[in-house]
Structure formats: C-alpha cells, structure tokens
Short mmCIF file of N, CA and C in Angstrom, two decimals:
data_model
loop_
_atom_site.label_atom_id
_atom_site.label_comp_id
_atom_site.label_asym_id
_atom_site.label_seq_id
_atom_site.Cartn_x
_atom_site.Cartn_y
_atom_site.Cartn_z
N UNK P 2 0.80 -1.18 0.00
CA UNK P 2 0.00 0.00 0.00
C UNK P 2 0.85 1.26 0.00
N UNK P 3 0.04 2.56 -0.09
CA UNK P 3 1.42 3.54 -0.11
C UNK P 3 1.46 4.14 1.46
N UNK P 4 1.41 3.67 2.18
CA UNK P 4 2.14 3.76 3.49
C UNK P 4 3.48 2.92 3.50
N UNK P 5 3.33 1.50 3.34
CA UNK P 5 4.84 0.85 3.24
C UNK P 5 5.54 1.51 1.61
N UNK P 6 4.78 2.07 0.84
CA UNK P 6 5.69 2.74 -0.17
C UNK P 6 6.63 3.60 0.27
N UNK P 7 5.53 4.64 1.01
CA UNK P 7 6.37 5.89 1.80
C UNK P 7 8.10 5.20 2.48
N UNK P 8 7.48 4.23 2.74
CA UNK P 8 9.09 3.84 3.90
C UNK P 8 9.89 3.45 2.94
N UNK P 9 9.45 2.37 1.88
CA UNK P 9 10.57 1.76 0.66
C UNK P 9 11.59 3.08 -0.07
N UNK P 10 10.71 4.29 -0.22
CA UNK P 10 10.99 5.45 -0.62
C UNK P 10 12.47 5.96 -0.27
N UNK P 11 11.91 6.07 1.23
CA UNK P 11 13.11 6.75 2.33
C UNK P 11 13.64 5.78 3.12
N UNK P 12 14.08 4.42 3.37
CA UNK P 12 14.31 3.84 3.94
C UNK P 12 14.64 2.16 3.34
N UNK P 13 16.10 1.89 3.71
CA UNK P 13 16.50 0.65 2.47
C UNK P 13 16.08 -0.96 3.52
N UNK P 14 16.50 -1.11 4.68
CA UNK P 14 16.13 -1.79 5.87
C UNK P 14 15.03 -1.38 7.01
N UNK P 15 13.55 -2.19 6.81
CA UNK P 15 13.57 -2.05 8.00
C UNK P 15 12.15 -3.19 8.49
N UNK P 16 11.78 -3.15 9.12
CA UNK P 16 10.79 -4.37 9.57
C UNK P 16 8.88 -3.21 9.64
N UNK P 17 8.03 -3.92 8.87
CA UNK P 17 7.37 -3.02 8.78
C UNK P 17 5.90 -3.84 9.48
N UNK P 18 5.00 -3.29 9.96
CA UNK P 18 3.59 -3.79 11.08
C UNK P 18 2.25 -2.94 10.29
N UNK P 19 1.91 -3.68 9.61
CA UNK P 19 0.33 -2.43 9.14
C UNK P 19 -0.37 -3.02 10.08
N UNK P 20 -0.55 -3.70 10.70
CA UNK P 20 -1.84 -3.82 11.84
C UNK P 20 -1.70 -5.07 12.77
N UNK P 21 -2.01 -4.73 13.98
CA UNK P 21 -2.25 -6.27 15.08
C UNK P 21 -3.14 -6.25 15.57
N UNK P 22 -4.17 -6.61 15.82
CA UNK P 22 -5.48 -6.52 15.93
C UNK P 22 -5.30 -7.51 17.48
N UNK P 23 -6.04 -7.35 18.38
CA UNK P 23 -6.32 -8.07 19.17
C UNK P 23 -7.19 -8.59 19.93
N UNK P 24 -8.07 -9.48 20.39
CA UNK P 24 -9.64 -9.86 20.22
C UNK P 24 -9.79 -8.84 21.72
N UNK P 25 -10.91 -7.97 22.01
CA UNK P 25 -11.31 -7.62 23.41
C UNK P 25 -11.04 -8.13 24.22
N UNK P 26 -11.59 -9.35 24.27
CA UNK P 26 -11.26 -10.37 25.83
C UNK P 26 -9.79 -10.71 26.03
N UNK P 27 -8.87 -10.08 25.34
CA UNK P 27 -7.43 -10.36 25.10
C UNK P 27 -6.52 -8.96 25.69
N UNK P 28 -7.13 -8.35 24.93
CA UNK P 28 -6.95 -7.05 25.35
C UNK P 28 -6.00 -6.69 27.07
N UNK P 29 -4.79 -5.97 27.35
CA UNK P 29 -4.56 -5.30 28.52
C UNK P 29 -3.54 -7.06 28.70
N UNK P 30 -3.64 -8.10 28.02
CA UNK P 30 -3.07 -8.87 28.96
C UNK P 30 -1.27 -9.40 28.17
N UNK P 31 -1.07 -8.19 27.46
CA UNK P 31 0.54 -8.28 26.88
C UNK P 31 0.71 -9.52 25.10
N UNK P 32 -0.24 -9.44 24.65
CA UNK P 32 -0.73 -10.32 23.76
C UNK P 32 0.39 -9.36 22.86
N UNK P 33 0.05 -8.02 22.49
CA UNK P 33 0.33 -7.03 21.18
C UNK P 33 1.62 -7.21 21.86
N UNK P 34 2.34 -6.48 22.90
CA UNK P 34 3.44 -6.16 23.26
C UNK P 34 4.51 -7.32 23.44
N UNK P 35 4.05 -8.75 23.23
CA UNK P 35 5.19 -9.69 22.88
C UNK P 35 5.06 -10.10 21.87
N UNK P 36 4.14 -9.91 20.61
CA UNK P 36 4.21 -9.55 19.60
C UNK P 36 5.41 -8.85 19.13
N UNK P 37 5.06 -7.57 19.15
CA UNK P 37 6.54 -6.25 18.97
C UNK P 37 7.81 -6.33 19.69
N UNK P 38 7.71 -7.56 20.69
CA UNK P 38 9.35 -8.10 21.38
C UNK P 38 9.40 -8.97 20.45
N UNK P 39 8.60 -9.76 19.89
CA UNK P 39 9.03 -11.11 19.15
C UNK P 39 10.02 -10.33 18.15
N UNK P 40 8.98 -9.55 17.35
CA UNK P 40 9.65 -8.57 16.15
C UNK P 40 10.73 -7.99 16.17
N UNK P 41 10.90 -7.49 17.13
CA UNK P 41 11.94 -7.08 17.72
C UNK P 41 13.20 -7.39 17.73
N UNK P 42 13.08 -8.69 18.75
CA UNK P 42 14.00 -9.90 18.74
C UNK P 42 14.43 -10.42 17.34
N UNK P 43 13.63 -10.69 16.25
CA UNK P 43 14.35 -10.74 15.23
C UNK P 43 14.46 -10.26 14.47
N UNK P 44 14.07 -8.83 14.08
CA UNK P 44 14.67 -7.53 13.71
C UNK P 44 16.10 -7.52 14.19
N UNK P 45 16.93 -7.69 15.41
CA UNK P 45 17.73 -7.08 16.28
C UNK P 45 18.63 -8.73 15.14
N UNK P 46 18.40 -9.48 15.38
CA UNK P 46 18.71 -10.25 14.89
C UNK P 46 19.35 -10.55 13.54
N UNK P 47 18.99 -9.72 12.93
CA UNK P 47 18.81 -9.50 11.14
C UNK P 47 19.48 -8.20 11.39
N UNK P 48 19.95 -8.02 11.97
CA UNK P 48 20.66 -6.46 12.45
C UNK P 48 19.42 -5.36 11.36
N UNK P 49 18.26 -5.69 11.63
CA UNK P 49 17.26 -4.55 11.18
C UNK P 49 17.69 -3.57 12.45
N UNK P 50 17.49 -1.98 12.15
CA UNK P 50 17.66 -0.86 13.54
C UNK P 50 16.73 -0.41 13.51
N UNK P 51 15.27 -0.68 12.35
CA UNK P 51 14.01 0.52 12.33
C UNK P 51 12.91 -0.41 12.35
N UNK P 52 12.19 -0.23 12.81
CA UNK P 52 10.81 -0.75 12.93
C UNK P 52 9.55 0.25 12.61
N UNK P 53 8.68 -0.05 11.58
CA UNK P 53 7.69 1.00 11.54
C UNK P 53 6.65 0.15 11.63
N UNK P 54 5.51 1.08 12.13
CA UNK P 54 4.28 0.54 12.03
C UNK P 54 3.16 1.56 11.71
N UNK P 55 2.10 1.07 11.05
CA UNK P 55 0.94 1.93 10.55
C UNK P 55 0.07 1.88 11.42
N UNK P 56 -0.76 3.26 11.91
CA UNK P 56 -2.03 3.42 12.62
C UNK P 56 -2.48 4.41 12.02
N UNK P 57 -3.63 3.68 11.93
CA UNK P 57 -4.75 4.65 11.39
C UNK P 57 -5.28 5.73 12.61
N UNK P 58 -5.60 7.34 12.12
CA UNK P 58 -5.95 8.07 12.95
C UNK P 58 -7.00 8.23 12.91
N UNK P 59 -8.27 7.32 11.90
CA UNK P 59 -9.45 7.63 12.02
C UNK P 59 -10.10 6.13 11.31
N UNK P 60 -11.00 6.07 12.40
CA UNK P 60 -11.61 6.91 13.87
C UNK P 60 -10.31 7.09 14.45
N UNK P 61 -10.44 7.69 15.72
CA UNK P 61 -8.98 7.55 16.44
C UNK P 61 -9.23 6.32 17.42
N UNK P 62 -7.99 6.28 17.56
CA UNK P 62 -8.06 5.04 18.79
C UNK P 62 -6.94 5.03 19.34
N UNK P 63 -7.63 6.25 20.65
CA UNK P 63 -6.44 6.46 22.05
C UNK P 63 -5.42 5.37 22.63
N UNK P 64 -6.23 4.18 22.42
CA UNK P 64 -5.68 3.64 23.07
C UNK P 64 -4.55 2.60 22.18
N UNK P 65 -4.59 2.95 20.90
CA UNK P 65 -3.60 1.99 20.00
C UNK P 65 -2.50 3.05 20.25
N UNK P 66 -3.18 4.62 20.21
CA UNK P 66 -1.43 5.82 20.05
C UNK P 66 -0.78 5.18 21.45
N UNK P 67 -1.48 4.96 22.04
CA UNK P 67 -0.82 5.47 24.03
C UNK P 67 0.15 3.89 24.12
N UNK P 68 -0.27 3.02 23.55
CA UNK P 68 0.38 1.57 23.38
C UNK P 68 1.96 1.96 22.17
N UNK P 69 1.69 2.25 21.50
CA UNK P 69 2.34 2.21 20.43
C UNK P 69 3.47 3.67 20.92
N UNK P 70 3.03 4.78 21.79
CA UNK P 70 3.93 5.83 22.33
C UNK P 70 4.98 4.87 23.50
N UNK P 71 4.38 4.44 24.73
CA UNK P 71 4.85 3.25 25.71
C UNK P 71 6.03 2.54 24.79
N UNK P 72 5.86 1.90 23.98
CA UNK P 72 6.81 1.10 23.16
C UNK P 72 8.04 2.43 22.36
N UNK P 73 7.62 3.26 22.41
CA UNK P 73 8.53 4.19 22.06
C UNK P 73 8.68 4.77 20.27
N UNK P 74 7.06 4.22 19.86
CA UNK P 74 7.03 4.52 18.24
C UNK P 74 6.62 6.36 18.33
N UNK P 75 7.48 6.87 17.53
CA UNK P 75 7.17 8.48 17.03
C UNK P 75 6.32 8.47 15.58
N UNK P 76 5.53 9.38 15.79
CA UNK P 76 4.96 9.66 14.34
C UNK P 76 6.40 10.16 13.16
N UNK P 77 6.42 9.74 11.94
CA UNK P 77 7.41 9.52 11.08
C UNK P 77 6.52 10.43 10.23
N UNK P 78 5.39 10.49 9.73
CA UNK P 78 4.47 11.04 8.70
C UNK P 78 2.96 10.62 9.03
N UNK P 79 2.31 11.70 8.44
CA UNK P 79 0.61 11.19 8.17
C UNK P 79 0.56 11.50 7.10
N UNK P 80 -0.45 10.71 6.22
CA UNK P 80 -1.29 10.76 5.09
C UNK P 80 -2.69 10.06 4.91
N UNK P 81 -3.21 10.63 4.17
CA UNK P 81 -4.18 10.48 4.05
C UNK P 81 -4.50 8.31 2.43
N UNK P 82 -4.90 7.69 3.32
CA UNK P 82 -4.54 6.59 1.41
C UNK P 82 -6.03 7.06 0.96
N UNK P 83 -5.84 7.26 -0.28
CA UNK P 83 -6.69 7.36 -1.67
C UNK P 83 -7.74 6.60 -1.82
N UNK P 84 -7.53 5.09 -0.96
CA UNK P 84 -8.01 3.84 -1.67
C UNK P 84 -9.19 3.87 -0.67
N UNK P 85 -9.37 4.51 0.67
CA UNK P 85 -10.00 4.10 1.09
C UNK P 85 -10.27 5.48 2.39
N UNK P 86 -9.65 6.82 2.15
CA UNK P 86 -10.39 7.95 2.55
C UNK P 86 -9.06 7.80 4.30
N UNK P 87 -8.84 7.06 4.73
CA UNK P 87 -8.57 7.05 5.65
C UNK P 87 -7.19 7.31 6.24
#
C-alpha cells in the first residue's frame, strides 16, 4: 500500500507492522506487546535498527497511540490513502 511505499521510498532496511489486531477479551493482557518483542528480537537479529508501524488516525483510537507511544514509536508522517479515505 502507499504507506509501506512511503518507507521503501526513504528507507533501504527495515521491519514493517500495518496492523495487530487483538480480540477484546485479550486485550490489557501483553498479547500485542510480545508480539513487537518477538519482532523485535528478530529484527535485532537481522541487524534490522528501524521498525515501523501503521495506525490509522481515524476513527482515532487512544488507546492503539498510548500503546504504540509506551513502546517508544514516534509519528514519522501522516497521510491520508486514496483507496479508502482514511
């Protein structure tokens, strides 16, 4: 999509996340966040140094930024994709 375009663009290595979804009843209990250690771990491995991931800002969802800030991801860019308004 052209979010992972954007990165291929500016960026030759790196490990990329468009979405982790996690069921409600799952939710709060470290499911996503050893996920992104797994990744991590073998990113670090592959001597990858960048990790990106996509969140959508709409709707918003406080609680994916406040997870994804905790882990230490910075906004890199926003755009808007074409394909689907969002």
């Amino acid at each position: 999509g052209p979010n992972h375009a954007w990165f291929t663009a500016r960026e030759s290595y790196f490990a990329y996340v468009d979405r982790v979804v996690v069921a409600p009843t799952a939710r709060g209990q470290g499911v996503a966040r050893a996920l992104y250690e797994d990744l991590a771990a073998m990113a670090k491995a592959e001597r990858v140094n960048l990790l990106a991931c996509e969140v959508n800002l709409d709707p918003p969802n406080p609680g994916s930024m406040t997870f994804h800030e905790k882990l230490g991801f910075v906004a890199a860019g926003e755009a808007v994709d074409p394909r689907n308004g969002k």
